[in-house]
Amino acid sequence: MKFFRAALFLVCVFAATGVFAQSSAELKRRRDKLTDELEQLNREYQETASNKKVSLKQLNILKAQINLREEKITNINSEVRNLDNQISESNNTVRSLQSQLDQLKKEYAGMVLFAYRNQSAYNKLMFIFASKDFNQAYRRLKYLQQFGTYRERQAGYIQGTQKDLHVKIVELDKNKKEKSDLLQSQEKEKEELGKAKNNQVKVITDLSKHQGELKQQQKDVRKRIAAANRAIQNTIRREIEELRRKAEAEEKERARIAAAKAKAENREVVAPTKKAITKNSTTSEILNSTPEAAKLSNDFLGNRGRLPWPVATGQLIHGFGSYKEDGISIDNTGYEIRTNNGAPVRAVFDGTVKTIVDLGGSYLVIIIHGEYFTSYQNLRTVNVTKGQKVSTKQTIGTAALDQLSGDATIIFSINKGRDSVDPKMWLAPN
């Protein structure tokens, strides 16, 4: 029974270790990916830094580096916490195994002493003949026969426990070394992050020498973004109005048919108890007024936190929310993502292309997913048409170069009805 409990304990421990290992593998994969992206950005930055003229491209690369390093530091923190849990679990296991080993050795020592005292055939016979009756004599005989087998088995338990103990000690030492390496890596990343932030300040200072020209260029770019945002809101407003008009027309047609039928049957017209859409209907009710739209909305919501990024490879330059850049206040309603020139831009979920807008040199594509809308700004080319159904990860166009920085960037946003929502809560870790 004691051995059974020990075995069950070890099964639970190793199962828990398996869960840790899966989580650790995923964190390591993410850390390696961030390292690769940082190395690529560093190469690009060195190329731009060789040009004596400071550019916004350098600034955008630095911003992307800072975002990635902060994410990598957060990832390393998670890995360290994970290792702390594994180390704690391993320490508990080592203590438990050591306690079991001590108990097994104590029991084995008792058996060896008993065997030594009763090693002669005379002592064994006396042990049997001293029985009170035949049944007790028989049980003592069976006991002596099984005693040797049990002693061998107990020796096997000791060897097995010693082996398990050695394995856990080796694993514990490995985890401690890995934690030490991670902490060193974390300190290095913090140091590099500090350098990147200092470089960012320097680049901004150098750029400020051409502040007037740059501010005008930034204003032009922001005007284009503002125009895209207005187009998104107008598209959503028109969709809501169109659905409301369609529902009202269908309601009138049903009422007309019901009235004609009642007249033909010479009976009073019965007014419907409740209309599908009324003047007081919410935006959500209007956009989900059909079973297909309601299902698509529910499916989109069900994939919150798991939607793919609109580009396969990209670095976040600006997140959702308000910020200031060179004295200009900017309200970002989505994600500004730096990617490769001409990179394929993908739909993040099944839906229908609602609008394609020419913004003068680049395109905006808006896709509807029930009551949700996703928009993709700064496309150089477009591969879809208005009204076309698209599937998740289907290419809808290619990324264009930003007129200001010379980088390929896109702006991706999500709306629930008229309201902008933070893509961070919806997109899967990149």
XYZ file of C-alpha atoms in Angstrom:
430
model
C 0.000 0.000 0.000
C 2.848 2.376 0.844
C 4.468 1.637 -2.493
C 1.161 2.203 -4.298
C 0.780 5.627 -2.670
C 4.373 6.479 -3.600
C 3.808 5.424 -7.211
C 0.589 7.449 -7.418
C 2.421 10.488 -6.037
C 5.137 10.165 -8.688
C 2.562 9.842 -11.496
C 0.909 13.088 -10.357
C 4.278 14.845 -10.093
C 5.403 13.811 -13.562
C 2.002 14.730 -15.028
C 2.314 18.203 -13.529
C 5.856 18.421 -14.901
C 4.446 17.601 -18.357
C 2.077 20.567 -18.134
C 4.964 22.847 -17.138
C 7.021 21.481 -20.030
C 4.310 22.315 -22.576
C 4.033 25.841 -21.265
C 7.814 26.232 -21.179
C 8.129 25.003 -24.762
C 5.573 27.560 -25.957
C 7.302 30.380 -24.062
C 10.690 29.365 -25.457
C 9.268 29.258 -28.987
C 7.916 32.772 -28.524
C 11.240 34.012 -27.094
C 13.168 32.545 -30.052
C 10.759 34.206 -32.497
C 11.180 37.580 -30.764
C 14.960 37.150 -30.858
C 14.870 36.490 -34.613
C 12.683 39.548 -35.219
C 14.976 41.729 -33.099
C 18.035 40.550 -35.042
C 16.279 41.410 -38.315
C 15.347 44.857 -37.009
C 18.890 45.416 -35.792
C 20.250 44.668 -39.283
C 17.742 47.092 -40.810
C 18.609 49.743 -38.258
C 22.329 49.421 -38.983
C 21.586 49.920 -42.681
C 19.558 53.084 -42.027
C 22.062 54.357 -39.437
C 24.831 54.283 -42.057
C 22.969 57.104 -43.803
C 24.050 60.385 -42.259
C 20.555 61.823 -42.678
C 18.326 60.745 -39.821
C 14.944 59.476 -41.037
C 11.578 58.529 -39.626
C 12.349 55.002 -40.785
C 15.054 54.815 -38.100
C 12.552 56.071 -35.550
C 9.968 53.469 -36.581
C 12.547 50.671 -36.373
C 13.533 51.835 -32.888
C 9.882 51.910 -31.807
C 9.402 48.379 -33.129
C 12.584 47.257 -31.327
C 11.413 48.802 -28.052
C 8.010 47.087 -28.317
C 9.631 43.724 -29.082
C 12.203 44.014 -26.281
C 9.513 44.902 -23.757
C 7.507 41.913 -24.941
C 10.594 39.687 -24.737
C 11.292 40.835 -21.163
C 7.677 40.038 -20.250
C 8.057 36.631 -21.914
C 11.255 35.929 -19.944
C 9.449 36.905 -16.714
C 6.812 34.295 -17.532
C 9.521 31.700 -18.199
C 11.210 32.500 -14.876
C 7.893 32.163 -13.015
C 7.326 28.859 -14.775
C 10.780 27.630 -13.764
C 10.196 28.788 -10.187
C 7.094 26.576 -10.132
C 9.061 23.646 -11.559
C 11.917 24.163 -9.094
C 9.475 24.303 -6.190
C 7.738 21.155 -7.451
C 11.078 19.394 -7.892
C 12.202 20.370 -4.379
C 8.985 18.918 -2.944
C 9.477 15.743 -4.979
C 13.100 15.383 -3.876
C 12.102 15.762 -0.208
C 9.283 13.237 -0.620
C 11.497 10.740 -2.447
C 14.228 11.140 0.157
C 11.693 10.507 2.920
C 10.377 7.411 1.126
C 13.927 6.173 0.551
C 14.780 6.575 4.235
C 11.621 4.663 5.213
C 12.311 1.879 2.690
C 15.893 1.522 3.933
C 14.678 1.382 7.547
C 12.159 -1.342 6.712
C 14.753 -3.238 4.693
C 17.245 -3.062 7.559
C 14.618 -4.621 9.846
C 14.054 -7.434 7.354
C 17.783 -8.074 7.028
C 18.111 -8.252 10.822
C 15.175 -10.664 11.053
C 16.656 -12.812 8.273
C 20.037 -12.858 10.016
C 18.519 -13.998 13.308
C 16.562 -16.746 11.570
C 19.073 -17.824 8.971
C 19.538 -21.379 10.262
C 17.100 -24.181 9.359
C 16.771 -24.964 13.100
C 15.452 -21.467 13.910
C 13.017 -21.641 11.004
C 11.696 -25.006 12.163
C 11.392 -23.774 15.744
C 9.446 -20.742 14.461
C 6.997 -23.097 12.701
C 6.725 -25.733 15.484
C 6.089 -23.044 18.100
C 2.693 -22.427 16.473
C -0.478 -22.905 18.552
C -2.259 -24.938 15.897
C -1.958 -26.236 12.342
C -3.425 -23.110 10.716
C -0.906 -20.853 12.425
C 1.908 -23.240 11.474
C 0.751 -23.125 7.850
C 0.597 -19.305 7.849
C 4.118 -19.117 9.357
C 5.401 -21.507 6.700
C 3.886 -19.348 3.912
C 5.297 -16.249 5.600
C 8.823 -17.681 5.540
C 8.414 -18.688 1.877
C 7.197 -15.201 0.873
C 9.641 -13.316 3.079
C 12.605 -13.815 0.747
C 10.596 -12.723 -2.307
C 9.315 -9.624 -0.488
C 12.839 -8.725 0.629
C 14.039 -8.877 -3.003
C 11.093 -6.738 -4.096
C 11.822 -4.228 -1.342
C 15.434 -3.988 -2.545
C 14.060 -3.279 -6.038
C 11.855 -0.492 -4.623
C 14.921 1.054 -2.981
C 16.892 0.967 -6.234
C 13.951 2.431 -8.185
C 13.434 5.230 -5.671
C 17.164 6.023 -5.698
C 17.016 6.252 -9.497
C 13.948 8.542 -9.411
C 15.653 10.689 -6.798
C 18.749 11.037 -8.985
C 16.626 11.982 -12.016
C 14.780 14.695 -10.071
C 18.025 16.096 -8.620
C 19.528 16.319 -12.131
C 16.328 17.982 -13.394
C 16.385 20.408 -10.472
C 19.998 21.403 -11.207
C 19.134 21.864 -14.886
C 16.166 24.107 -14.052
C 18.276 26.209 -11.683
C 20.922 26.728 -14.387
C 18.242 27.570 -16.963
C 16.749 30.117 -14.569
C 20.190 31.668 -14.028
C 20.715 31.904 -17.809
C 17.285 33.488 -18.261
C 17.947 36.094 -15.594
C 21.221 36.997 -17.319
C 19.379 37.231 -20.648
C 16.761 39.435 -19.021
C 19.409 41.836 -17.719
C 20.956 41.991 -21.195
C 17.562 42.767 -22.749
C 16.944 45.524 -20.193
C 20.335 47.005 -21.054
C 19.548 46.866 -24.804
C 16.113 48.363 -24.124
C 17.749 51.289 -22.351
C 20.088 51.828 -25.325
C 17.171 51.733 -27.764
C 15.260 54.307 -25.742
C 18.336 56.552 -25.614
C 18.746 56.179 -29.388
C 15.073 57.032 -29.803
C 15.550 60.281 -27.883
C 18.603 61.118 -30.036
C 16.769 60.405 -33.296
C 13.777 62.492 -32.203
C 16.159 65.321 -31.285
C 17.838 65.126 -34.702
C 14.497 64.987 -36.465
C 13.284 68.023 -34.567
C 15.802 70.100 -36.531
C 13.492 69.604 -39.492
C 10.402 69.920 -37.319
C 8.409 72.201 -39.572
C 8.791 70.023 -42.644
C 8.202 66.790 -40.731
C 5.140 68.112 -38.923
C 3.577 69.080 -42.211
C 4.309 65.620 -43.620
C 2.885 64.023 -40.482
C -0.234 66.150 -40.725
C -0.700 65.040 -44.318
C -0.374 61.394 -43.320
C -2.740 61.870 -40.375
C -5.250 63.582 -42.651
C -5.224 60.479 -44.825
C -5.725 58.299 -41.731
C -8.542 60.580 -40.522
C -10.162 60.268 -43.966
C -9.926 56.479 -43.665
C -11.509 56.584 -40.200
C -14.367 58.716 -41.534
C -14.835 56.232 -44.368
C -15.041 53.392 -41.816
C -17.665 55.214 -39.754
C -19.640 56.168 -42.883
C -19.578 52.551 -44.062
C -20.906 51.327 -40.720
C -23.562 54.065 -40.608
C -24.734 53.233 -44.161
C -24.855 49.528 -43.329
C -27.043 50.196 -40.288
C -29.353 52.524 -42.255
C -29.578 50.064 -45.127
C -30.495 47.195 -42.811
C -33.079 49.353 -41.038
C -34.676 50.427 -44.352
C -34.657 46.856 -45.609
C -36.314 45.608 -42.414
C -38.946 48.381 -42.562
C -39.678 47.605 -46.229
C -40.032 43.895 -45.441
C -42.314 44.746 -42.516
C -44.527 46.939 -44.740
C -44.705 44.217 -47.380
C -45.732 41.635 -44.789
C -48.374 44.046 -43.454
C -49.707 44.673 -46.987
C -49.963 40.949 -47.710
C -51.654 40.323 -44.334
C -54.161 43.152 -45.011
C -54.981 41.855 -48.488
C -55.474 38.348 -47.149
C -57.708 39.583 -44.306
C -59.832 41.600 -46.751
C -60.216 38.613 -49.054
C -61.299 36.499 -46.082
C -63.586 39.309 -44.818
C -61.957 39.485 -41.396
C -60.215 42.133 -39.281
C -56.497 42.737 -39.821
C -54.431 41.667 -36.788
C -51.423 43.929 -36.173
C -48.109 42.165 -35.389
C -47.299 42.084 -31.672
C -43.665 43.018 -32.152
C -41.569 44.226 -35.062
C -38.160 42.724 -35.811
C -36.536 46.156 -35.962
C -37.971 49.385 -34.574
C -36.746 52.961 -34.226
C -35.540 52.048 -30.736
C -33.566 48.988 -31.855
C -29.906 48.986 -30.845
C -27.038 48.887 -33.339
C -26.304 45.310 -32.264
C -29.923 44.230 -32.868
C -29.916 45.794 -36.322
C -26.598 44.286 -37.414
C -27.618 40.876 -36.044
C -31.130 41.006 -37.513
C -30.571 37.898 -39.687
C -29.637 34.407 -38.462
C -26.547 34.428 -40.708
C -25.287 37.738 -39.275
C -26.006 36.640 -35.708
C -24.056 33.387 -36.221
C -21.101 35.222 -37.801
C -21.018 37.702 -34.899
C -21.064 34.852 -32.397
C -18.274 33.001 -34.250
C -16.164 36.170 -34.423
C -16.650 36.735 -30.690
C -15.789 33.095 -30.004
C -12.363 33.633 -31.599
C -11.466 36.587 -29.416
C -7.768 36.393 -28.578
C -7.163 33.860 -31.378
C -7.588 35.901 -34.570
C -4.535 35.771 -36.878
C -2.584 38.954 -37.560
C -3.402 40.727 -40.839
C 0.217 40.139 -41.954
C 2.269 36.985 -41.450
C 5.327 38.979 -40.343
C 5.131 42.395 -38.737
C 6.120 44.534 -35.789
C 3.800 46.812 -33.873
C 4.762 50.501 -34.171
C 1.783 52.096 -32.438
C -0.930 50.392 -30.428
C -4.522 51.364 -29.777
C -5.174 54.654 -27.976
C -3.975 58.253 -27.786
C -0.347 59.329 -27.797
C 1.853 62.278 -28.826
C 4.509 62.225 -31.496
C 6.728 65.256 -31.999
C 4.142 67.467 -30.346
C 1.252 66.181 -32.475
C -1.615 64.472 -30.614
C -2.683 61.269 -32.314
C -5.730 59.137 -31.534
C -4.954 55.675 -32.880
C -8.114 53.604 -33.411
C -6.205 50.464 -34.357
C -2.785 48.866 -34.745
C -0.076 50.494 -36.867
C 2.016 47.550 -38.054
C 5.368 47.658 -39.814
C 5.910 44.866 -42.334
C 7.744 44.050 -45.583
C 7.104 46.046 -48.739
C 4.461 44.252 -50.776
C 3.696 41.795 -47.958
C 0.337 40.003 -48.388
C -2.413 41.466 -46.191
C -4.908 38.871 -44.937
C -8.491 38.873 -43.706
C -8.484 37.944 -40.027
C -11.871 36.170 -40.198
C -14.627 35.005 -42.536
C -16.768 37.862 -43.799
C -17.902 39.969 -46.743
C -16.017 42.865 -48.327
C -18.224 45.873 -47.635
C -16.193 48.783 -49.004
C -13.016 49.510 -50.932
C -11.881 53.141 -50.726
C -9.180 54.832 -52.818
C -7.356 57.194 -50.458
C -5.141 58.689 -53.145
C -2.163 56.409 -53.550
C -3.346 53.638 -51.245
C -6.517 51.679 -50.515
C -8.742 50.931 -47.555
C -10.657 47.633 -47.382
C -13.514 47.128 -44.891
C -14.900 43.651 -44.170
C -18.105 42.963 -42.234
C -18.446 40.004 -39.827
C -22.007 40.325 -38.484
C -21.916 43.243 -36.046
C -18.121 43.422 -36.271
C -16.063 45.265 -38.899
C -12.344 44.916 -39.652
C -10.494 47.498 -41.739
C -7.125 47.388 -43.495
C -5.497 50.719 -44.416
C -2.536 51.565 -46.659
C -2.830 48.760 -49.208
C -0.838 49.145 -52.415
C -2.995 46.670 -54.334
C -6.366 45.027 -53.675
C -7.205 41.429 -54.648
C -10.907 41.430 -53.725
C -14.082 43.183 -54.865
C -16.994 44.791 -53.038
C -19.551 42.184 -51.955
C -17.069 39.301 -52.208
C -17.079 36.710 -49.436
C -13.634 36.078 -47.938
C -12.261 33.441 -45.587
C -9.812 33.593 -42.681
C -6.224 34.331 -43.821
C -7.322 34.946 -47.414
C -5.101 37.561 -49.095
C -7.050 40.760 -49.765
C -4.156 42.956 -50.949
C -0.529 43.972 -50.396
C 1.096 46.456 -48.026
C 2.173 49.835 -49.383
C 5.142 52.001 -48.421
C 4.339 54.782 -45.981
C 4.813 58.128 -47.703
C 6.436 59.634 -44.634
C 8.775 56.972 -43.238
C 9.527 54.912 -46.339
C 8.468 51.786 -44.404
C 5.774 49.360 -45.473
C 3.020 49.816 -42.886
C -0.635 48.983 -42.558
C -3.219 50.155 -40.049
C -5.581 47.455 -38.850
C -8.667 48.201 -36.792
C -11.717 46.416 -35.384
C -15.140 47.941 -34.752
C -18.059 46.512 -32.842
C -20.852 48.470 -34.428
C -19.749 52.093 -34.357
C -17.290 51.583 -31.487
C -13.557 51.019 -32.024
C -12.074 48.193 -29.935
C -8.460 47.418 -29.052
C -7.068 44.728 -31.436
C -4.808 43.547 -28.601
C -7.811 41.819 -27.009
C -8.641 40.020 -30.262
C -5.431 39.088 -32.082
C -3.433 35.997 -31.147
C 0.167 36.520 -29.930
C 2.216 37.272 -33.031
